């Protein structure tokens, strides 16, 4: 079934539409949200892929399809070559074991009435792994791996700090020895000092367990630390894709360039008060009524006639670095 | 010398328990002049939000101001009762919070909510009020504000909601705006837009701005001065350029090291601050940062350093071994 050659995750031409309530007539949907509109990428074993974009760009919907929590309207999500949408219940459960989630807010993703021990053991029980006694020993090992003391197993989530709760969420995700961890904004709710600790831990775990991450965040500076490759999403489309160093140092899409500039830094130039700033102005267009042509054109400083009429497709600007823009920055014309 | 818009002197706010008084804000002093901004920085639990809430006397019921003064244009707010404070709020001091959705009424249009804020401060006809509402919404960056009056909060993005909150804060013509983590819940691009707006209002309206955040990166290009808090106390207070060029307190240095750099390589180990901040009921004697400080010595554990400006440059710090001055090699 699974072959060595196939990537850990393949997302191919994935589309997801959500009908708007009250907007169907005679079974025909009149208005819908185009959350994801034809996205393709692959993540190979032991690679960390960072998916960046603003709220509403479709990155969370994509994550939910990878976790088999949503079914794509069109296209395929393959985990180790298995097409998630085509699986019957039993193989789907097996595939789910391979892909585990870590969410933004561990406080809402951990059951407040359960103690930490059972929370971490629950996926093992659900997949019928080990006896109860073995599971208990396993929990202690997992706590140790995420840097928590064994006695944390007896506490409730509300007795823990935000950073500790996110460690518990990681321990739970690791319990089934998954191949792919889908982390959706895992550090966005944390203080900067705690954020660094969790990112360091994720990097350690990645090395020790040969994990593959799909790491989703709206914050480029966070993704920068963890991702080997980065995909930038805008309004349901992948607009740029490439090795992180290349995307950061020479962004080719005007949107990515704006995101890079919006990162607060303390470089000498930016500590000048009211230095000129050029973060993207205005806000994203609506996914119920995306602009014609290039979807970013309504905010783009260099948009031209062609951007209104023709939708740009992903093409290579440098080795392994793709961009969907008619006028890529820093490119020979 | 012109009076500062805000001056806090030796503020102590505490939870009174049966046996003990637990200070959350412990002797904080700071000042902000017209058209200037001060960034108040620290980790969760450092007392920065409690300091802000003290100014408006919006502290939780269990917390009270024990001593100190809070002067707005030279007038002390601490002795004022509820009626007096209602006049101060919004007319002289306004505040915006991290999550605008929970501060807005979900069942009222934004036009009515801003109008309500306008009417609290000035009478006037319905038409005058509406004109003022449109003016305020335009001031905070709504294009075609007249068309947005009938919009409900859930129809707005997070950034737009925060703009509505700012419009309401401006309705009374406040001279001091307190912004408590105003952009923490927002996307980076929207964060930059809201910070630009606050910057702009500070200049155009001559407002004083107290910006509270846990993120030094947000402060860097936005504030004239930075006040760093740790465990209820101010540990460093300096002009932004001074602070970023040569901070003196090891805690400030640790916070600065946390700012992500876009030049760093993927997979490298990020600097962290080991340990966690102490609980207010168990503040250590001596310097409160000593247990987490790599430079701490015996004196740090027994004697609390005072907040001084030994070089006379307006750069205050509370440390026995200030960086660049009396730095001991770390073990």
XYZ file of C-alpha atoms in Angstrom:
664
model
C 0.000 0.000 0.000
C 2.516 2.597 1.080
C 5.564 2.964 -1.058
C 8.926 4.426 -0.152
C 8.996 6.690 -3.153
C 5.731 8.547 -2.599
C 5.935 11.792 -0.648
C 4.575 11.862 2.896
C 1.880 14.281 1.783
C 0.660 15.215 -1.656
C -1.978 17.862 -2.169
C -3.105 17.926 -5.781
C -5.423 20.498 -7.374
C -7.424 20.661 -4.184
C -10.560 22.789 -4.205
C -12.940 23.398 -1.318
C -16.178 25.332 -1.595
C -18.546 26.016 1.248
C -22.132 26.864 0.283
C -23.470 29.911 2.084
C -26.565 29.131 4.135
C -29.851 30.192 2.589
C -28.253 30.645 -0.767
C -29.461 27.597 -2.636
C -32.450 27.367 -4.916
C -33.739 24.156 -6.478
C -30.652 22.393 -5.203
C -28.363 24.835 -6.933
C -25.964 26.779 -4.781
C -26.128 30.434 -5.627
C -23.435 31.784 -3.363
C -20.487 30.016 -1.916
C -17.143 30.643 -0.276
C -14.177 29.533 -2.340
C -11.954 28.662 0.600
C -9.333 26.756 -1.404
C -9.154 27.097 -5.190
C -6.797 24.611 -6.762
C -3.759 24.148 -4.524
C -0.981 21.633 -5.172
C 2.195 20.854 -3.264
C 4.037 17.884 -1.801
C 5.912 17.374 1.452
C 8.632 14.763 1.608
C 9.646 12.680 4.605
C 11.408 14.598 7.413
C 10.715 17.890 5.704
C 9.008 20.888 7.323
C 6.698 22.764 5.034
C 5.531 26.181 6.226
C 2.202 27.462 4.974
C 1.820 31.214 5.396
C -1.100 33.517 4.795
C -3.554 35.889 6.444
C -6.862 34.926 8.046
C -9.198 33.845 5.277
C -6.443 32.699 2.923
C -7.659 29.101 3.193
C -4.706 27.655 5.071
C -6.781 26.221 7.917
C -9.307 24.676 5.500
C -6.392 23.037 3.724
C -5.090 21.699 7.050
C -8.515 20.262 7.850
C -8.569 18.418 4.527
C -5.114 16.972 5.221
C -6.454 15.785 8.589
C -9.449 14.225 6.808
C -11.776 16.485 8.787
C -13.121 17.984 5.546
C -13.531 16.368 2.142
C -12.194 18.287 -0.854
C -14.799 19.503 -3.380
C -12.297 18.508 -6.070
C -8.729 17.266 -6.178
C -6.917 14.779 -3.999
C -5.055 14.660 -0.703
C -2.678 11.686 -0.543
C -0.850 10.530 2.564
C 1.884 8.059 1.620
C 0.113 7.532 -1.642
C -3.240 6.778 0.003
C -6.042 8.969 -1.295
C -7.832 10.115 1.861
C -11.205 10.632 0.175
C -11.355 7.101 -1.242
C -10.738 5.171 1.949
C -13.364 3.155 3.762
C -13.618 3.419 7.515
C -10.928 1.026 8.597
C -8.125 2.163 6.260
C -9.120 5.768 6.988
C -8.556 5.142 10.672
C -5.132 3.732 9.845
C -4.323 6.754 7.674
C -5.465 9.072 10.465
C -2.926 7.474 12.763
C -0.194 8.714 10.442
C -1.364 12.325 10.520
C -1.831 14.074 13.855
C -2.925 17.631 14.626
C -1.658 20.343 16.961
C -3.966 23.357 17.155
C -3.480 26.983 18.120
C -5.288 26.998 21.388
C -4.454 23.979 23.508
C -6.948 25.169 26.094
C -9.882 24.461 23.786
C -8.381 21.368 22.171
C -7.757 19.607 25.506
C -10.805 18.327 27.414
C -10.963 20.460 30.591
C -12.475 17.620 32.629
C -9.791 15.089 31.822
C -6.406 14.793 33.440
C -3.289 15.085 31.299
C -2.459 11.352 31.500
C -5.747 10.140 29.966
C -5.646 13.013 27.446
C -2.330 11.760 26.081
C -3.390 8.101 26.279
C -6.720 8.646 24.510
C -5.441 8.324 20.923
C -3.699 5.085 21.922
C -6.922 3.737 23.362
C -8.898 4.870 20.317
C -6.527 2.986 18.032
C -6.389 -0.015 20.422
C -2.646 0.254 20.961
C -1.140 -1.430 24.048
C -2.772 -2.525 27.252
C -3.878 0.022 29.820
C -0.722 -0.552 31.873
C 1.583 -0.178 28.882
C -0.212 3.004 27.931
C 0.451 4.468 31.360
C 4.182 3.855 30.991
C 4.030 5.268 27.480
C 2.464 8.500 28.780
C 5.375 9.045 31.165
C 7.846 8.608 28.282
C 5.902 11.051 26.131
C 5.767 13.663 28.906
C 9.493 13.293 29.283
C 10.025 13.797 25.567
C 8.138 17.091 25.565
C 9.981 18.297 28.669
C 7.261 17.823 31.279
C 7.586 16.133 34.678
C 5.762 12.793 35.197
C 3.452 14.293 37.854
C 1.897 16.549 35.208
C -0.066 13.421 34.186
C -2.305 13.898 37.226
C -3.137 17.539 36.551
C -5.994 19.144 34.654
C -5.330 21.445 31.665
C -6.412 24.563 33.588
C -3.637 23.982 36.118
C -1.013 24.323 33.393
C 0.487 27.371 31.711
C -0.115 28.040 28.011
C 3.302 26.670 27.100
C 2.789 23.522 29.163
C -0.608 22.928 27.547
C 0.952 23.156 24.097
C 3.558 20.597 25.227
C 0.731 18.280 26.274
C -0.874 18.749 22.849
C 2.446 17.783 21.240
C 2.755 14.713 23.487
C -0.752 13.637 22.467
C 0.099 14.145 18.812
C 3.250 12.031 19.204
C 1.493 9.185 21.026
C 0.677 7.231 17.868
C 4.111 7.704 16.312
C 2.676 9.671 13.404
C 4.610 10.489 10.233
C 3.096 13.879 9.661
C 2.137 16.525 12.217
C -0.211 19.243 11.059
C 0.413 22.217 13.341
C -2.069 25.046 12.799
C -0.779 28.257 14.413
C 0.780 26.247 17.270
C 2.570 29.191 18.898
C 0.397 32.169 17.947
C -1.402 32.313 21.290
C 1.816 32.188 23.322
C 4.018 34.893 24.835
C 7.170 35.518 22.808
C 9.378 33.986 25.505
C 7.333 30.758 25.559
C 6.993 30.744 21.767
C 10.739 30.231 21.357
C 10.704 27.288 23.790
C 7.939 25.517 21.872
C 9.617 26.130 18.504
C 12.886 24.727 19.855
C 11.027 21.692 21.174
C 9.344 21.109 17.809
C 12.720 21.269 16.087
C 14.172 18.749 18.567
C 11.256 16.350 18.167
C 11.507 16.624 14.446
C 15.111 15.449 14.529
C 14.626 12.740 17.160
C 11.488 11.278 15.531
C 12.209 12.062 11.898
C 8.895 13.918 11.803
C 7.388 15.694 8.860
C 5.573 18.930 9.663
C 2.948 20.937 7.886
C 3.415 24.118 9.888
C 0.770 26.791 9.412
C 1.109 30.360 10.600
C 0.246 33.908 9.632
C 3.608 34.989 11.025
C 6.512 34.698 8.589
C 9.129 35.219 11.274
C 7.921 32.130 13.123
C 7.787 29.955 10.014
C 11.256 31.143 9.086
C 12.730 29.281 12.038
C 11.164 25.963 11.395
C 10.409 25.503 7.707
C 12.658 24.096 4.971
C 10.216 25.209 2.313
C 7.450 27.765 2.408
C 4.172 28.128 0.569
C 2.396 31.475 0.650
C -1.385 31.409 0.300
C -3.611 34.265 -0.709
C -7.384 33.995 -1.037
C -7.424 30.252 -1.611
C -4.455 30.154 -3.998
C -0.806 29.323 -3.576
C 0.984 32.443 -4.848
C 4.572 31.539 -4.016
C 6.418 28.358 -3.171
C 10.104 27.789 -2.544
C 12.993 27.079 -0.171
C 12.603 29.315 2.908
C 15.887 31.153 2.518
C 15.055 32.005 -1.074
C 11.489 33.116 -0.280
C 12.658 35.354 2.569
C 15.687 36.900 1.033
C 14.281 37.332 -2.474
C 10.484 37.176 -2.396
C 9.156 37.173 -5.947
C 5.474 37.869 -5.282
C 4.528 41.418 -4.226
C 2.319 39.935 -1.499
C 5.163 37.912 0.006
C 7.413 40.954 -0.169
C 4.773 42.897 1.797
C 4.560 40.138 4.397
C 8.331 40.145 4.820
C 8.315 43.918 5.329
C 5.464 43.697 7.859
C 7.562 41.604 10.248
C 8.568 43.835 13.161
C 12.319 43.887 13.546
C 14.840 45.888 15.466
C 17.230 46.558 12.634
C 18.818 49.961 12.963
C 16.815 51.239 9.999
C 13.464 50.311 11.486
C 14.141 51.645 14.979
C 14.045 55.086 13.413
C 10.640 56.305 14.431
C 8.090 56.432 11.696
C 10.432 55.018 9.152
C 8.681 54.555 5.854
C 6.656 51.425 5.978
C 5.126 49.502 3.193
C 3.091 46.678 4.607
C 0.270 45.631 2.291
C -2.445 48.263 2.536
C -6.146 47.542 2.876
C -7.487 44.062 3.488
C -8.076 40.881 1.594
C -10.949 40.729 -0.899
C -13.892 38.497 -0.052
C -13.657 34.752 -0.797
C -17.362 34.850 -1.802
C -16.507 37.148 -4.687
C -12.817 36.827 -5.567
C -11.403 39.400 -8.024
C -10.972 38.410 -11.659
C -7.505 37.598 -12.928
C -4.923 37.771 -10.171
C -6.672 37.702 -6.803
C -4.088 39.952 -5.198
C -4.449 42.737 -7.760
C -6.876 44.776 -5.584
C -4.078 45.306 -3.059
C -1.085 45.085 -5.350
C 1.059 48.203 -5.825
C 2.238 47.095 -9.276
C -0.987 45.667 -10.700
C -1.510 46.295 -14.427
C -4.217 45.669 -17.021
C -3.077 42.121 -17.628
C -3.576 41.248 -13.942
C -7.319 41.975 -14.264
C -7.834 39.795 -17.288
C -5.478 36.850 -16.957
C -4.933 34.708 -13.916
C -1.222 34.069 -13.345
C -0.143 30.455 -12.876
C 2.769 29.174 -10.822
C 6.013 29.253 -12.773
C 9.640 28.920 -11.825
C 11.769 31.998 -11.087
C 14.715 30.163 -9.587
C 15.529 26.579 -8.823
C 12.614 25.152 -6.849
C 11.135 28.618 -6.376
C 7.739 29.160 -8.000
C 5.601 32.260 -8.176
C 2.162 33.072 -9.578
C 2.649 36.649 -10.736
C 2.802 38.348 -14.130
C 5.434 40.762 -12.881
C 7.592 38.884 -10.359
C 9.961 41.035 -8.346
C 13.673 40.676 -8.732
C 13.354 38.751 -11.978
C 14.983 39.335 -15.339
C 12.459 40.770 -17.758
C 7.667 72.785 31.866
C 4.415 71.500 30.459
C 2.531 69.029 32.601
C 2.639 65.458 31.398
C -0.647 63.990 30.225
C -0.020 60.995 32.456
C 2.222 60.661 35.416
C 2.198 57.583 37.606
C 4.062 57.903 40.903
C 4.992 54.876 42.978
C 1.833 52.976 42.212
C 1.111 49.884 44.282
C -1.912 47.743 43.390
C -2.467 44.573 45.355
C -4.753 41.713 46.214
C -5.590 41.868 49.888
C -5.756 38.402 51.348
C -6.592 37.447 54.903
C -3.011 37.227 56.040
C -1.068 39.121 53.431
C -1.164 41.866 50.852
C 0.026 40.453 47.517
C 1.311 43.232 45.266
C 0.707 42.843 41.522
C 1.991 46.324 40.713
C 4.780 47.237 43.081
C 6.023 50.810 42.996
C 5.608 51.658 39.323
C 6.390 55.165 38.082
C 6.172 56.437 34.525
C 5.161 59.543 32.567
C 3.893 60.342 29.080
C 3.792 63.790 27.469
C 1.558 65.077 24.661
C 2.025 63.504 21.237
C 4.405 60.917 22.583
C 4.129 57.200 23.030
C 5.434 54.871 25.676
C 5.655 51.126 25.224
C 5.053 49.054 28.332
C 6.642 45.631 27.835
C 6.795 42.440 29.821
C 5.736 38.807 29.889
C 2.255 37.683 30.954
C 1.899 38.340 34.660
C 4.453 41.138 34.807
C 1.804 43.619 35.968
C 1.641 45.663 32.771
C -2.096 45.226 32.230
C -2.804 45.833 35.925
C -0.900 49.101 35.666
C -3.072 50.115 32.709
C -6.314 49.072 34.389
C -5.309 51.050 37.489
C -5.254 54.240 35.432
C -8.918 53.776 34.485
C -9.756 52.153 37.818
C -11.100 49.149 35.989
C -9.240 46.708 38.219
C -10.878 43.380 39.054
C -12.844 43.567 42.335
C -10.189 41.706 44.309
C -7.434 44.159 43.355
C -7.107 47.613 44.856
C -4.777 50.566 44.647
C -2.855 50.551 47.919
C -0.703 53.636 47.442
C 0.748 55.998 44.894
C -0.652 58.657 42.583
C -2.024 58.610 39.056
C -1.971 62.144 37.658
C -3.839 63.030 34.473
C -2.872 66.560 33.427
C -1.662 67.078 36.980
C -4.824 65.866 38.695
C -4.727 62.766 40.902
C -7.287 60.109 39.980
C -6.702 57.834 42.942
C -9.084 59.638 45.343
C -11.834 59.999 42.712
C -15.091 58.073 43.126
C -17.153 56.355 40.446
C -18.867 59.517 39.218
C -15.572 61.343 38.897
C -13.997 58.431 37.055
C -16.877 58.209 34.562
C -16.039 61.748 33.479
C -12.378 60.865 33.111
C -12.953 57.732 31.071
C -13.090 58.476 27.377
C -13.077 62.243 27.885
C -9.492 62.252 29.108
C -8.424 58.611 29.000
C -9.647 55.895 26.650
C -8.607 52.311 26.342
C -8.703 49.615 23.669
C -8.206 45.918 24.274
C -6.797 42.853 22.569
C -10.085 41.347 21.474
C -12.430 43.950 19.981
C -15.181 41.368 19.425
C -15.740 41.009 23.133
C -15.764 44.795 23.637
C -18.395 45.470 20.952
C -22.091 44.698 21.321
C -22.807 41.990 18.739
C -26.462 42.984 18.209
C -25.901 46.698 17.569
C -24.696 48.261 14.326
C -21.341 49.953 14.533
C -23.017 53.250 13.607
C -25.180 53.077 16.741
C -22.297 52.002 18.950
C -20.061 54.841 17.877
C -23.038 57.242 18.103
C -23.571 56.135 21.686
C -19.982 56.995 22.499
C -20.406 60.386 20.804
C -23.618 61.234 22.692
C -22.076 60.491 26.080
C -19.818 63.467 25.504
C -21.826 65.961 23.534
C -25.483 66.681 23.011
C -26.508 67.760 19.566
C -29.068 66.652 17.081
C -29.278 63.280 15.449
C -27.807 64.683 12.237
C -24.874 66.245 14.082
C -24.195 62.980 15.856
C -24.265 61.079 12.598
C -21.915 63.565 10.993
C -19.505 63.089 13.882
C -19.756 59.285 13.651
C -18.928 59.406 9.940
C -16.026 61.738 10.685
C -14.671 59.386 13.360
C -14.963 56.307 11.148
C -13.173 58.110 8.360
C -10.470 59.226 10.785
C -9.726 55.600 11.674
C -9.439 54.639 8.038
C -12.844 53.371 6.860
C -13.211 54.198 3.193
C -16.820 55.356 2.473
C -17.736 55.418 6.192
C -21.333 56.557 5.580
C -22.036 53.199 3.936
C -20.706 51.257 6.907
C -23.002 52.646 9.617
C -25.473 49.758 9.358
C -22.785 47.081 9.565
C -22.729 44.661 12.509
C -19.480 43.712 14.261
C -19.539 40.115 12.956
C -19.485 41.427 9.384
C -16.158 43.135 9.990
C -12.667 41.701 10.009
C -10.598 41.758 13.199
C -8.664 44.782 11.988
C -11.845 46.696 11.129
C -13.324 45.918 14.543
C -10.225 47.301 16.193
C -10.664 50.451 14.076
C -14.235 50.790 15.380
C -12.922 50.488 18.940
C -10.410 53.226 18.232
C -13.173 55.424 16.757
C -15.192 54.978 19.955
C -12.116 55.753 22.038
C -11.635 58.985 20.077
C -15.294 60.024 20.413
C -14.750 61.822 23.682
C -11.563 63.531 22.536
C -9.347 61.556 24.910
C -5.868 62.933 25.490
C -4.449 59.580 26.550
C -5.117 56.346 24.703
C -4.170 53.099 26.404
C -3.840 50.195 23.977
C -3.512 46.807 25.688
C -2.076 44.294 23.184
C -4.196 45.913 20.442
C -2.717 43.822 17.648
C -1.877 40.510 19.287
C -4.971 38.827 17.833
C -4.417 40.256 14.338
C -2.507 39.153 11.263
C 0.913 40.710 10.737
C -0.112 42.919 7.827
C -3.186 44.178 9.698
C -1.066 44.628 12.822
C 1.177 46.989 10.871
C -1.856 48.940 9.619
C -3.346 49.389 13.109
C 0.012 50.451 14.544
C 0.398 52.933 11.673
C -3.046 54.309 12.518
C -2.178 54.739 16.205
C 1.050 56.457 15.196
C -0.817 58.774 12.912
C -3.458 59.694 15.527
C -0.753 60.378 18.074
C 0.794 62.923 15.701
C -2.379 64.471 14.250
C -4.365 64.774 17.477
C -1.417 65.247 19.831
C -2.563 62.221 21.765
C -0.432 60.465 24.350
C -0.256 56.724 23.748
C 0.487 53.941 26.213
C 1.072 50.801 24.165
C 1.144 47.566 26.125
C 2.662 44.494 24.536
C 4.756 41.411 25.199
C 6.495 41.850 21.859
C 9.574 44.077 21.720
C 9.396 43.992 17.931
C 6.116 45.920 18.012
C 7.677 48.653 20.131
C 10.842 49.154 18.115
C 9.646 51.522 15.425
C 6.538 52.824 17.185
C 7.361 54.238 20.603
C 9.412 57.159 21.870
C 10.141 55.471 25.176
C 10.111 51.939 26.475
C 9.271 50.859 30.015
C 10.125 47.241 30.801
C 8.270 45.540 33.653
C 9.148 42.357 35.463
C 7.291 40.850 38.427
C 5.315 44.004 39.179
C 8.234 46.420 38.958
C 9.860 48.620 36.359
C 13.318 47.214 35.638
C 14.310 49.564 32.816
C 12.960 52.836 31.385
C 14.716 54.514 28.466
C 14.343 56.233 25.121
C 13.680 53.621 22.431
C 16.871 54.278 20.475
C 18.948 54.158 23.683
C 17.328 50.970 24.808
C 17.805 49.152 21.530
C 21.379 50.415 21.169
C 22.512 49.588 24.699
C 20.043 48.051 27.104
C 21.341 47.678 30.639
C 19.068 45.129 32.279
C 19.681 41.439 31.521
C 15.909 40.870 31.372
C 15.532 43.517 28.676
C 18.406 41.928 26.795
C 16.682 38.552 27.009
C 13.423 40.036 25.668
C 15.292 41.696 22.810
C 17.002 38.432 21.923
C 13.554 36.893 21.429
C 12.717 39.150 18.502
C 12.860 36.939 15.459
C 15.426 37.782 12.893
C 14.660 37.071 9.267
C 18.314 36.355 8.593
C 18.525 33.389 10.922
C 18.742 29.887 9.542
C 15.913 27.435 9.773
C 16.320 24.826 12.451
C 18.708 26.783 14.610
C 18.074 26.959 18.345
C 16.173 30.086 19.359
C 17.257 31.986 22.436
C 14.817 31.544 25.317
C 14.521 32.878 28.854
C 14.946 29.877 31.150
C 12.410 29.383 33.926
C 9.147 31.212 34.482
C 8.321 34.560 36.141
C 7.671 34.254 39.906
C 4.145 34.239 41.342
C 3.198 37.532 43.055
C 2.732 35.662 46.345
C 6.301 34.364 46.136
C 8.394 37.242 44.814
C 12.000 36.455 45.731
C 13.859 38.819 48.035
C 16.525 40.915 46.341
C 16.296 41.298 42.587
C 13.177 39.516 41.345
C 14.870 38.459 38.126
C 17.911 36.989 39.907
C 16.729 33.336 39.851
C 16.534 33.466 36.019
C 19.529 35.747 35.460
C 22.820 34.399 34.184
C 24.726 37.315 35.733
C 23.254 37.110 39.251
C 25.561 37.069 42.268
C 25.112 36.983 46.025
C 24.156 40.666 46.264
C 21.336 40.149 43.720
C 19.727 37.525 45.912
C 19.620 39.653 49.076
C 19.410 43.296 48.050
C 16.767 44.771 45.786
C 18.380 47.071 43.204
C 16.852 50.553 42.927
C 15.736 52.134 39.657
C 18.379 54.801 38.928
C 19.819 56.864 36.112
C 23.525 56.733 37.054
C 24.740 58.145 33.738
C 22.276 61.046 33.789
C 21.012 60.267 30.274
C 17.399 59.577 31.139
C 18.125 55.862 30.957
C 16.851 54.245 34.160
C 17.580 50.671 35.182
C 17.380 48.530 38.303
C 20.305 46.130 38.235
C 23.378 45.429 40.365
C 25.367 44.304 37.335
C 24.132 46.421 34.425
C 25.217 45.222 30.994
C 28.106 47.145 29.484
C 28.880 48.792 32.820
C 29.398 46.128 35.437
C 29.044 42.912 33.589
C 30.397 39.769 35.116
C 31.364 36.973 32.836
C 28.594 34.398 32.888
C 29.577 31.104 34.465
